[in-house]
Coordinates of C-alpha atoms in Angstrom, one line a residue:
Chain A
X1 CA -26.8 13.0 68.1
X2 CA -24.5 10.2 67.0
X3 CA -24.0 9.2 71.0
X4 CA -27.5 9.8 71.3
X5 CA -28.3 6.9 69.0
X6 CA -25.9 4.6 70.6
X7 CA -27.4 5.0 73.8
X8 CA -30.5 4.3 72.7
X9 CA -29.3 1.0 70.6
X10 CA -27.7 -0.1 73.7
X11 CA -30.6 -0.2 75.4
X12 CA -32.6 -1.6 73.7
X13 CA -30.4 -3.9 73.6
X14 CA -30.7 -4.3 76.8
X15 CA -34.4 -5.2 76.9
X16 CA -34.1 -6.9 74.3
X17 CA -31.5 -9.5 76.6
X18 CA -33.7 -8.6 80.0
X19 CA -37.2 -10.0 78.0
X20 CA -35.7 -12.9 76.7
X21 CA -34.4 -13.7 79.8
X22 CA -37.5 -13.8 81.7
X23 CA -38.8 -16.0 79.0
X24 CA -36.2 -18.4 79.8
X25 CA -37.3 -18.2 83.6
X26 CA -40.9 -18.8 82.8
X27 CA -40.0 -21.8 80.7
X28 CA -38.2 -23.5 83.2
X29 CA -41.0 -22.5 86.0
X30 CA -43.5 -24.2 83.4
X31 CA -41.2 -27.2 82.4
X32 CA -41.0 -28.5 86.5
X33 CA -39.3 -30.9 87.3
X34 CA -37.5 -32.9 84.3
X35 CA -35.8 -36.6 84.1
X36 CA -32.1 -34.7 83.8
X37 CA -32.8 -33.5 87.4
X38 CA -32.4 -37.1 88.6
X39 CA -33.7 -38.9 91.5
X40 CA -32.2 -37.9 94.7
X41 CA -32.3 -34.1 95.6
X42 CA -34.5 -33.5 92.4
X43 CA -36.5 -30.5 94.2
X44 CA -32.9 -29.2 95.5
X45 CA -31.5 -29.2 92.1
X46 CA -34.5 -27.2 90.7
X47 CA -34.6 -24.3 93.1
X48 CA -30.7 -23.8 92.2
X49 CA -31.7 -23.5 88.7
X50 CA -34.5 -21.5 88.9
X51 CA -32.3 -19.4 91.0
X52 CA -29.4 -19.1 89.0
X53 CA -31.9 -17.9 86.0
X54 CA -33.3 -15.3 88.4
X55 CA -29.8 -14.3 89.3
X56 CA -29.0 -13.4 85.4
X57 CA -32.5 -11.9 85.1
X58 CA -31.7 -9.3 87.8
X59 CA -28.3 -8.5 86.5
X60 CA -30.2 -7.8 82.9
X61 CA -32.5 -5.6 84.9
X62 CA -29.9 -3.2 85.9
X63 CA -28.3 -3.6 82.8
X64 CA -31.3 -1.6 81.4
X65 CA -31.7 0.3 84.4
X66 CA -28.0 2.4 84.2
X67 CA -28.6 1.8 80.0
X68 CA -31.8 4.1 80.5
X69 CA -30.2 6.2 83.2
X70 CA -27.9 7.5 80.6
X71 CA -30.8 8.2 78.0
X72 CA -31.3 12.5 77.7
X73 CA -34.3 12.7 77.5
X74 CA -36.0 14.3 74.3
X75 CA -36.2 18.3 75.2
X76 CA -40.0 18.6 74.0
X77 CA -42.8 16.9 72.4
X78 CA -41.5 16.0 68.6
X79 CA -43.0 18.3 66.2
X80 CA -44.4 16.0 63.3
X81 CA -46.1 18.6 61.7
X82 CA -48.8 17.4 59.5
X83 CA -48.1 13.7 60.1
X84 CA -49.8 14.2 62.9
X85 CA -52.9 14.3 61.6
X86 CA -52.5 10.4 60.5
X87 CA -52.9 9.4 64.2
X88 CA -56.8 10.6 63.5
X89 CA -57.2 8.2 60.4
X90 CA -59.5 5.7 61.5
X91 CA -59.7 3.2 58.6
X92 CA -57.8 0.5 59.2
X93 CA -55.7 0.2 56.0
X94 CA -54.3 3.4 56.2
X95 CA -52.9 3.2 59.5
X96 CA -49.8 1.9 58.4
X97 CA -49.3 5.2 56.1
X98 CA -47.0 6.7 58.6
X99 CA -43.8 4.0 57.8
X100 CA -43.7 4.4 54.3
X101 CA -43.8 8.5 54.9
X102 CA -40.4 7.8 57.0
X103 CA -39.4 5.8 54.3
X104 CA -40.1 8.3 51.7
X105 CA -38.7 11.0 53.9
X106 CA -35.6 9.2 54.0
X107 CA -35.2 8.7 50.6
X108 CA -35.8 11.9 49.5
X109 CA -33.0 13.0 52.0
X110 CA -30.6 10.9 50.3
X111 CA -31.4 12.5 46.7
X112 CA -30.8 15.4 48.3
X113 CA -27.4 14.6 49.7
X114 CA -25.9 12.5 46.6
X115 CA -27.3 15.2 44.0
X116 CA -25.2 17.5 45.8
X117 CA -22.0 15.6 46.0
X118 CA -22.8 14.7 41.6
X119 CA -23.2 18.3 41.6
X120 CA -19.9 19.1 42.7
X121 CA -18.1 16.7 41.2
X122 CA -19.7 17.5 37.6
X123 CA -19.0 21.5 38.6
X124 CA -15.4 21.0 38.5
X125 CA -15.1 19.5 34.7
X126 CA -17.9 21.4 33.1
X127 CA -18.7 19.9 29.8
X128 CA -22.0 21.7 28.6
X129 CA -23.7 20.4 25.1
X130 CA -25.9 23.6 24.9
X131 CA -23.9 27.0 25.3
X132 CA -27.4 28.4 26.9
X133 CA -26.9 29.9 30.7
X134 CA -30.1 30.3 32.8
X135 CA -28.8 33.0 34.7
X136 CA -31.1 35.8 34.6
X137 CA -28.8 38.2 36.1
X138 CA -26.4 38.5 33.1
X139 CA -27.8 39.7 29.9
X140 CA -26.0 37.7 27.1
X141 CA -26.8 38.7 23.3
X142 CA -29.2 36.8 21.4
X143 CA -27.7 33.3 20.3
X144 CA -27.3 32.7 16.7
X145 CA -29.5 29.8 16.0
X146 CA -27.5 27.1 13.8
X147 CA -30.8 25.5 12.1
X148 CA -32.7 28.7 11.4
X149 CA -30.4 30.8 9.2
X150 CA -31.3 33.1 6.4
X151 CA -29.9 32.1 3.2
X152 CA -27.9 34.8 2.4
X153 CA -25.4 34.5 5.7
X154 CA -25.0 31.1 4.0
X155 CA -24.6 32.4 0.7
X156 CA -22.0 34.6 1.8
X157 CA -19.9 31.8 3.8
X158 CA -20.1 29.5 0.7
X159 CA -18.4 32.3 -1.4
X160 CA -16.2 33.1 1.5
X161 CA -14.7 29.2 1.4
X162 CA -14.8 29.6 -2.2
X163 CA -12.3 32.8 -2.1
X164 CA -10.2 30.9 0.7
X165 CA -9.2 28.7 -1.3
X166 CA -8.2 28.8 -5.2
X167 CA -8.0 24.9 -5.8
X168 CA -11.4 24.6 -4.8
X169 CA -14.0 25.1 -6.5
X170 CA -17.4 25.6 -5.4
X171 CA -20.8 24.4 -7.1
X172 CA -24.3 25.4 -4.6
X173 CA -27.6 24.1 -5.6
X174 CA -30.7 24.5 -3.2
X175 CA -32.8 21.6 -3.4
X176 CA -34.5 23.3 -0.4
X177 CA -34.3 26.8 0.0
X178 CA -32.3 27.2 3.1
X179 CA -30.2 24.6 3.1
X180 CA -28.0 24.2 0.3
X181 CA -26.2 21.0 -1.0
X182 CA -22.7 22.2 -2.3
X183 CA -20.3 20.6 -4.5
X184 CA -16.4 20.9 -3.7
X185 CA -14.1 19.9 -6.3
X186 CA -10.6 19.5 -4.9
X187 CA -8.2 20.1 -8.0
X188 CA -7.8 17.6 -9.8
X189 CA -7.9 14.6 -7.1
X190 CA -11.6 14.3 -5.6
X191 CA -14.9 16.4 -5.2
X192 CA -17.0 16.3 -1.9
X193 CA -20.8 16.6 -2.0
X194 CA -21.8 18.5 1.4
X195 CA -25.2 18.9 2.3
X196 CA -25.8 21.7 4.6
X197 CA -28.7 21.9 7.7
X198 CA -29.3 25.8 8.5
X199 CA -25.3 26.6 9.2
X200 CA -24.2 23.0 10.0
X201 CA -22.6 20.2 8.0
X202 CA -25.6 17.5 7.7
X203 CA -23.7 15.3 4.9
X204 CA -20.7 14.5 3.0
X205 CA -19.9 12.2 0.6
X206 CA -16.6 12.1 -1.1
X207 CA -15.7 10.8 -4.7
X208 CA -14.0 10.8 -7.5
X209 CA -14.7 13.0 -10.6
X210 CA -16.0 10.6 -13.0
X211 CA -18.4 9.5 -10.6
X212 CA -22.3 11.1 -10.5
X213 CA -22.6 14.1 -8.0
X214 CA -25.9 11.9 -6.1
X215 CA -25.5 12.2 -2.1
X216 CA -26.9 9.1 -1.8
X217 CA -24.5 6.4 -3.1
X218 CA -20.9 5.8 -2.2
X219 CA -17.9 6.0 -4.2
X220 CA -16.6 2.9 -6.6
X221 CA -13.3 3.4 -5.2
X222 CA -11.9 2.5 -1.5
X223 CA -9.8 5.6 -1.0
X224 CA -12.6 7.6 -1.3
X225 CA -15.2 5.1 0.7
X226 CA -12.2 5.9 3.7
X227 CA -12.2 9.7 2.9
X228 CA -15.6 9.5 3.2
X229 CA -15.6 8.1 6.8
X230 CA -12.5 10.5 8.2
X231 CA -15.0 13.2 7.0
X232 CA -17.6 11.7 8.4
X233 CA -15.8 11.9 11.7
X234 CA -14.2 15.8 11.2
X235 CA -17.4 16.7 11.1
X236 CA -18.3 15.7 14.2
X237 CA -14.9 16.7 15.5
X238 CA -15.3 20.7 13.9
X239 CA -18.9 21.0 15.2
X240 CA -19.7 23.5 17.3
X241 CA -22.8 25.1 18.1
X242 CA -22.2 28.5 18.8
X243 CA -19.6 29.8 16.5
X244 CA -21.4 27.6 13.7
X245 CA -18.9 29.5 10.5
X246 CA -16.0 28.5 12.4
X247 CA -16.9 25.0 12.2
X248 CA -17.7 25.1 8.4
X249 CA -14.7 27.7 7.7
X250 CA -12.1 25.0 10.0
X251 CA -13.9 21.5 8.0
X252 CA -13.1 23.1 4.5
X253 CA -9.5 24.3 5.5
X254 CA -8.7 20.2 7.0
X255 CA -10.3 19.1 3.8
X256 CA -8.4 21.2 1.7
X257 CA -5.2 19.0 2.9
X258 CA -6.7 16.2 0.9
X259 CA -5.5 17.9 -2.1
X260 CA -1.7 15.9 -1.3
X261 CA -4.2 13.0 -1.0
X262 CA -1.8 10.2 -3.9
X263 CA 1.2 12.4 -3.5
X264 CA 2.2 12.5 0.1
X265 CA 3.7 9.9 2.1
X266 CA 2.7 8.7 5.7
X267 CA 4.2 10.9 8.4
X268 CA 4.9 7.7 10.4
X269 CA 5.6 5.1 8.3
X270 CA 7.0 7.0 5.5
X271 CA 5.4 5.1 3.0
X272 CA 2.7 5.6 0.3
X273 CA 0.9 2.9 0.7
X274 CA -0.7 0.6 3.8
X275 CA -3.1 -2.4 2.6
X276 CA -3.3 -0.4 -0.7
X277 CA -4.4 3.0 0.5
X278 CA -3.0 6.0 0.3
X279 CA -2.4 7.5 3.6
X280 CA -6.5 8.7 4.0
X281 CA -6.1 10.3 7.3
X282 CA -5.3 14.3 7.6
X283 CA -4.1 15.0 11.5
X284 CA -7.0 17.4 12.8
X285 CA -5.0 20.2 13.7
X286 CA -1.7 19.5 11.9
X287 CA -3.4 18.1 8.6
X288 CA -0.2 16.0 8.7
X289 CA -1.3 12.7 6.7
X290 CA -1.4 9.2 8.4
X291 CA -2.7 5.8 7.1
X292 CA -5.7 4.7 9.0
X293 CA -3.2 2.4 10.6
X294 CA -0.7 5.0 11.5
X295 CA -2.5 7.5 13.2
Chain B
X1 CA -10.3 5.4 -15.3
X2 CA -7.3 6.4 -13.8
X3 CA -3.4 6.2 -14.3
X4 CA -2.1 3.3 -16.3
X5 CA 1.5 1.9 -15.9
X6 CA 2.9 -0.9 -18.5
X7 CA 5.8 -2.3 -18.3
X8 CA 8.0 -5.1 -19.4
X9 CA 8.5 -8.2 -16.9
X10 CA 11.9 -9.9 -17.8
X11 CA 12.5 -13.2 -18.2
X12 CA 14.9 -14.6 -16.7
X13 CA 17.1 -17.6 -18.9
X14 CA 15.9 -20.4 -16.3
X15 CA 12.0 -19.7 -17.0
X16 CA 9.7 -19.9 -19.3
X17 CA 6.7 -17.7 -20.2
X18 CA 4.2 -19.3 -18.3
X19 CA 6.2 -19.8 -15.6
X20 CA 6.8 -16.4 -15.1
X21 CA 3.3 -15.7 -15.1
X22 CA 2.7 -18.2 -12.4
X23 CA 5.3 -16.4 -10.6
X24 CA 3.9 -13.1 -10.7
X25 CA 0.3 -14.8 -10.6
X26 CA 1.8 -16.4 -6.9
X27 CA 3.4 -12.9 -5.9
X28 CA 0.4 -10.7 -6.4
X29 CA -2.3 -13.2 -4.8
X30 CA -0.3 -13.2 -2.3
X31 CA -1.1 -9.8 -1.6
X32 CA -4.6 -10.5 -1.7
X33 CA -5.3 -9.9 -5.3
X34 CA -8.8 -11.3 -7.0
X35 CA -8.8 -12.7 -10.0
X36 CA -11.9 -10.4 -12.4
X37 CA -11.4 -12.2 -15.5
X38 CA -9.4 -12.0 -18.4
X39 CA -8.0 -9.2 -20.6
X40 CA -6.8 -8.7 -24.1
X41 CA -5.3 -6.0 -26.2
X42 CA -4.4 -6.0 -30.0
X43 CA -2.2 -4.2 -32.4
X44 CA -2.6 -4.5 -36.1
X45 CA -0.3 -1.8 -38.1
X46 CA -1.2 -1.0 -41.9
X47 CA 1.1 1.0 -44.0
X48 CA 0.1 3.1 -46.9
X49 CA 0.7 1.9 -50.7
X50 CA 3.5 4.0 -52.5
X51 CA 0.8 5.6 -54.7
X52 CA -0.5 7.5 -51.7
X53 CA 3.2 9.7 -51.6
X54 CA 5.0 10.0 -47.9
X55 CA 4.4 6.8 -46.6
X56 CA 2.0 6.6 -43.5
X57 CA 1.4 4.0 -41.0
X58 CA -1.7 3.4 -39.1
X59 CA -1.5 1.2 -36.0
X60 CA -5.5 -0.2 -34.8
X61 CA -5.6 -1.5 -31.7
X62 CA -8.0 -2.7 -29.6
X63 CA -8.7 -2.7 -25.3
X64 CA -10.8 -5.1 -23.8
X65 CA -11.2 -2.5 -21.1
X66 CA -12.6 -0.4 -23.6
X67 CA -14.5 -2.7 -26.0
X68 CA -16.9 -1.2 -27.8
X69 CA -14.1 1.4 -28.8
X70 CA -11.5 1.2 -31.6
X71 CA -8.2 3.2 -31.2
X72 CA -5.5 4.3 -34.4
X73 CA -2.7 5.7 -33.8
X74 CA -1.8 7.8 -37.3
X75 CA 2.1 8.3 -37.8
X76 CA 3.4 10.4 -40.4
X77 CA 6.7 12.2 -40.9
X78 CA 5.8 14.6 -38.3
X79 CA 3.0 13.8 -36.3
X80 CA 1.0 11.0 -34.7
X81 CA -2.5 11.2 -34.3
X82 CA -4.1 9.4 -32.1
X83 CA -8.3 8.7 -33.0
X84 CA -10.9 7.1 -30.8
X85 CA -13.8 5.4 -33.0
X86 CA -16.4 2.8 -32.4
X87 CA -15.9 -0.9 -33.8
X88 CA -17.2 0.2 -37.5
X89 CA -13.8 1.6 -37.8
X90 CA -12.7 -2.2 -38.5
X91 CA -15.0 -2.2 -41.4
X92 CA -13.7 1.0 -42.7
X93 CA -10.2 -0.2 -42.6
X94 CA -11.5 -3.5 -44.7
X95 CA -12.9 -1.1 -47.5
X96 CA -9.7 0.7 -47.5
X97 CA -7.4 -2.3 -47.8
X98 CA -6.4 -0.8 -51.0
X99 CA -4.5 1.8 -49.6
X100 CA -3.7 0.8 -46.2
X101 CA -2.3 -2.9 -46.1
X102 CA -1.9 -4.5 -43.1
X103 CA 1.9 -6.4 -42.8
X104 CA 0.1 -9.9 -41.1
X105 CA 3.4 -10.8 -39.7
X106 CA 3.6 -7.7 -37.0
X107 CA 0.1 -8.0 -35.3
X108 CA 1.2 -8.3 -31.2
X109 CA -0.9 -9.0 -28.8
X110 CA -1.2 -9.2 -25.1
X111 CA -3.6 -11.5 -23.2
X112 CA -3.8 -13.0 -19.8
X113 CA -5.5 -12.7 -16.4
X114 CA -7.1 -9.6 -14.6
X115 CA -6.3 -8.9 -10.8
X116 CA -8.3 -6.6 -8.8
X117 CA -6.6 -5.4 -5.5
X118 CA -7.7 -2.6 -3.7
X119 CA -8.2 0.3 -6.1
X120 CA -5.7 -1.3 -8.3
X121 CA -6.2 -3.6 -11.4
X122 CA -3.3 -5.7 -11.9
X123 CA -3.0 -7.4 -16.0
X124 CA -0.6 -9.8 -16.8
X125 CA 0.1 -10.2 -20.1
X126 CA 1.6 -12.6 -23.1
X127 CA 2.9 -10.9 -25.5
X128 CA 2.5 -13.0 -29.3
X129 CA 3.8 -11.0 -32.0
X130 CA 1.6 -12.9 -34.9
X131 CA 1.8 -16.2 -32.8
X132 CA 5.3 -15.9 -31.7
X133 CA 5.2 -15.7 -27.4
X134 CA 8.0 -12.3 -27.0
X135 CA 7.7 -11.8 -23.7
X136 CA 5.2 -10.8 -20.3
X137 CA 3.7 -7.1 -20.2
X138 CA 2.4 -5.5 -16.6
X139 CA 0.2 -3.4 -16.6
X140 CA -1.1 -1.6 -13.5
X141 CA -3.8 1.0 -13.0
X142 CA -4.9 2.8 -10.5
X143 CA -7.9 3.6 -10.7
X144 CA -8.8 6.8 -8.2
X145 CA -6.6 8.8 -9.9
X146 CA -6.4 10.5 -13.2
X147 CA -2.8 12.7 -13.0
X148 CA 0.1 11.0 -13.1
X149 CA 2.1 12.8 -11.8
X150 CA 0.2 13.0 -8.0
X151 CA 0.0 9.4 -8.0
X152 CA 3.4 8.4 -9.7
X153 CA 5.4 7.6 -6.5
X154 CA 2.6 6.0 -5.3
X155 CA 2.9 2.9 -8.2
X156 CA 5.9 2.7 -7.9
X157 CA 5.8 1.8 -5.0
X158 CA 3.3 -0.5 -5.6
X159 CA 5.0 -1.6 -8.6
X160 CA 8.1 -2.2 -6.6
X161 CA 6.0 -4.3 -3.9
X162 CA 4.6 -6.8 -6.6
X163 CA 7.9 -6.7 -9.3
X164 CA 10.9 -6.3 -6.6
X165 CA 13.8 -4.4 -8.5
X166 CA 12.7 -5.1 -12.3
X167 CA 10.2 -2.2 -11.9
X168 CA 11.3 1.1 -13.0
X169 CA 12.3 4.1 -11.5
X170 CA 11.0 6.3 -13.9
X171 CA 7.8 6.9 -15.4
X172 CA 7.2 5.2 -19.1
X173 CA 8.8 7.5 -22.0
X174 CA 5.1 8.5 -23.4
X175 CA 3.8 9.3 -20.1
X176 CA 6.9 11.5 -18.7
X177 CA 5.6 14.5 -21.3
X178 CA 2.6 14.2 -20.0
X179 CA 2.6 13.6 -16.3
X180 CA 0.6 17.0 -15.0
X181 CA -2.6 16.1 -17.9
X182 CA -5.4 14.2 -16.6
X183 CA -5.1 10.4 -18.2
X184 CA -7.3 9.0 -20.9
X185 CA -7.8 5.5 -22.5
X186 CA -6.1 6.6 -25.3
X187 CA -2.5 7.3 -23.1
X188 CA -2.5 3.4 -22.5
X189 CA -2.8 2.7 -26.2
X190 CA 0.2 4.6 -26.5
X191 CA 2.2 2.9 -23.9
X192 CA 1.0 -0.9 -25.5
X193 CA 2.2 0.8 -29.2
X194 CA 5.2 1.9 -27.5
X195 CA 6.1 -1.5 -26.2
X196 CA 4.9 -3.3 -28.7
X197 CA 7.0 -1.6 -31.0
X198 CA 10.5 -2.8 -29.4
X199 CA 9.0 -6.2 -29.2
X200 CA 8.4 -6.3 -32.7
X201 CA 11.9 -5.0 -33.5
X202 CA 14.0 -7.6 -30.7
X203 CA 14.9 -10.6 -32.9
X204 CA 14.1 -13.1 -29.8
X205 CA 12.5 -13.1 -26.6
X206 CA 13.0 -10.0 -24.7
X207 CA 14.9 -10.2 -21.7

């Protein structure tokens, strides 16, 4: 196929040379005689050109002669299927329909080809959002939905974190029937306000006891405001849609570490304080604190 | 509200009382402290009239961080008891001048700027006892926290940052008994009686 194609380019090529050859020999047939050819011999002068330009135009011609002689010719009639209908459209405008088909054609083909290389590549690190399989040959059990949960599985994880841990204690209101908006006090050092969607952690808001238990504003203090936004980013880090208790069970047990919040010192540094914080950062698997700065 | 430090700055034989404030003033700006205005806090102590049998003191101070609040301290033989009032308590003690009088030459007080750094508030104090300048009083809070003893290595760290070696190693005397209780205005009205107290008692400045 590949050889194919260079024979063909080749000559056409070819013609291409042969044709604008022959235009050079009717140009200097036209043109006659000129002032360059001179006075004496001028006729003599001419024929030798015209020759020599006939001379190149014959070697062109059997350039294209052995470039076609290697051409194999096409096997059948090509098989255009319904395309070939367009050769009956007799409106003018769409006559040229048949180009941009190619085009399309060969477009498509290219989708085709690349989505299939993207494919492969993205098969071999699989990162899936939704834990949903199409597959319709394996029967998986139902999914529990994270959003849609009733109140008493939720009920009964809230008192299951409460019993976990015996420094914290554990205040639920229900604003909205389904999804309750919890209050964690942490000993004595800070409560959290977490606001649950269904089985997932929508919103948490740290601060310090004296302050009002709204979910709204942010703490005085700029420990907390930092707790707030390394909670912020646990939650994220713990979320997972289909074991949806896990993540809740595994955010309460990292933000049980903050109970060491003013007491411990920075696993790197060593120190109690960086720019005047405590260190506000609990390692996410070896709730080892860090400054913001140390981590 | 949270845990309150206060302790004595030295002053050193070269320097002078406002020149040591300007040197702490220098030292904690440095660190990026703002200054939030000004602070005072007052101690008046009355002592019973012989009529009344065991004598009694009553010491009445007041907090500008607190102001609309008046704080006694009550010592008898055995016991101290501490009372949080509002400011009519200063009228009461005026209608009772007959059994409580007040010695004018002992009231101390401690004024100066406020610095706000972080989540601390940094106070540094003059201390007058009834005019006479006795010394400069630090007085560091931080605010997040309300037991001392979670957040005790923690000041003094900071304490050490801002005061090099004078700080102390060791929590104040009236807060050591008390470190695992959640802190209240009152417990710094102890530590200013405390101090005050030896200030009134050194025959000079207090070095």
């Amino acid at each position: 196929m590949e050889r194919d194609l260079d024979q063909l380019y080749t000559a056409l090529n070819a013609i291409k040379v042969l044709r604008s050859n022959v235009g050079s020999v009717f140009e200097t047939v036209s043109n006659g005689l000129r002032a360059d050819h001179g006075e004496e011999g001028k006729e003599n002068k001419f024929m030798l050109e015209l020759q020599d330009v006939l001379t190149t135009v014959n070697n062109n011609l059997r350039d294209v002669e052995t470039a076609a002689a290697n051409l194999t010719p096409p096997p059948g009639p090509f098989n255009l299927g319904n395309t070939a209908y367009l050769s009956q459209e007799t409106t003018q405008e769409r006559q040229a329909l048949y180009g941009q088909l190619v085009n399309s054609y060969k477009w498509t083909d290219k989708i085709r080809e690349y989505s299939t290389l993207a494919g492969n590549i993205l098969a071999t690190n699989s990162f899936n959002k939704t834990y949903k399989t199409f597959s319709t040959t394996k029967r998986r059990k139902t999914q529990t939905s994270n959003h849609n949960v009733p109140p008493e599985v939720i009920e009964n994880l809230i008192t299951g974190i409460d019993r976990l841990f015996p420094d914290v204690t554990i205040n639920a209101t229900r604003p909205f029937v389904p999804n309750p908006v919890i209050q964690a006090s942490l000993g004595r050092v800070l409560k959290a306000i977490i606001a649950f969607k269904g089985l997932m952690i929508e919103w948490v808001i740290v601060k310090a006891h004296s302050e009002s238990s709204d979910l709204w504003t942010e703490s005085r203090y700029k420990v907390f405001r930092k707790v707030t936004e390394n909670c912020h980013a646990a939650m994220c880090h713990f979320y997972s849609p289909t074991m949806p208790d896990l993540a809740v069970r595994s955010f309460m047990h990292w933000f049980h570490s903050y109970n060491t919040l003013f007491s411990c010192s920075c696993k790197r540094c060593g120190n109690h304080l960086h720019s005047n914080l405590p260190p506000t950062w609990r390692d996410l698997r070896t709730l080892e604190p860090y400054h913001e700065e140390c981590k | 509200m949270g845990v309150t430090v206060v302790q004595n700055f030295p002053i050193t034989e070269n320097r002078t009382g406002p020149s040591t404030i300007e040197l702490l003033t220098k030292r904690i700006s440095a660190l990026g402290a703002i200054q939030q205005g000004h602070f005072l806090v007052d101690c008046e102590t009355y002592t019973s009239v012989p009529q009344l049998g065991n004598p009694r003191t009553v010491h009445i101070l007041h907090n500008s961080e607190q102001p609309a609040t008046v704080f006694s301290i009550l010592e008898t033989e055995n016991k101290t008891i501490p009372l949080a009032t509002d400011g009519l308590f200063d009228l009461l003690m005026i209608k009772m001048a007959n059994f409580y009088t007040s010695k004018k030459q002992t009231k101390a007080e401690s004024k100066g700027p406020r610095y706000e750094i972080g989540d601390f508030l940094v106070k540094l104090g003059t201390v007058t006892v009834s005019q006479n300048f006795k010394g400069v009083l630090v007085e560091v809070e931080y605010r997040p926290c309300v037991v001392p003893a979670m957040c005790w290595e923690l000041m003094r760290e900071f304490l050490q940052g801002f005061l090099g070696s004078t700080a102390q190693s060791a929590p104040p005397l009236y807060l050591q008994n008390r470190m695992q209780d959640i802190y209240s205005p009152i417990d710094t009205i102890h530590q200013y009686l405390e101090q005050f107290t030896i200030y009134r008692k050194a025959p000079g400045l207090r070095t």
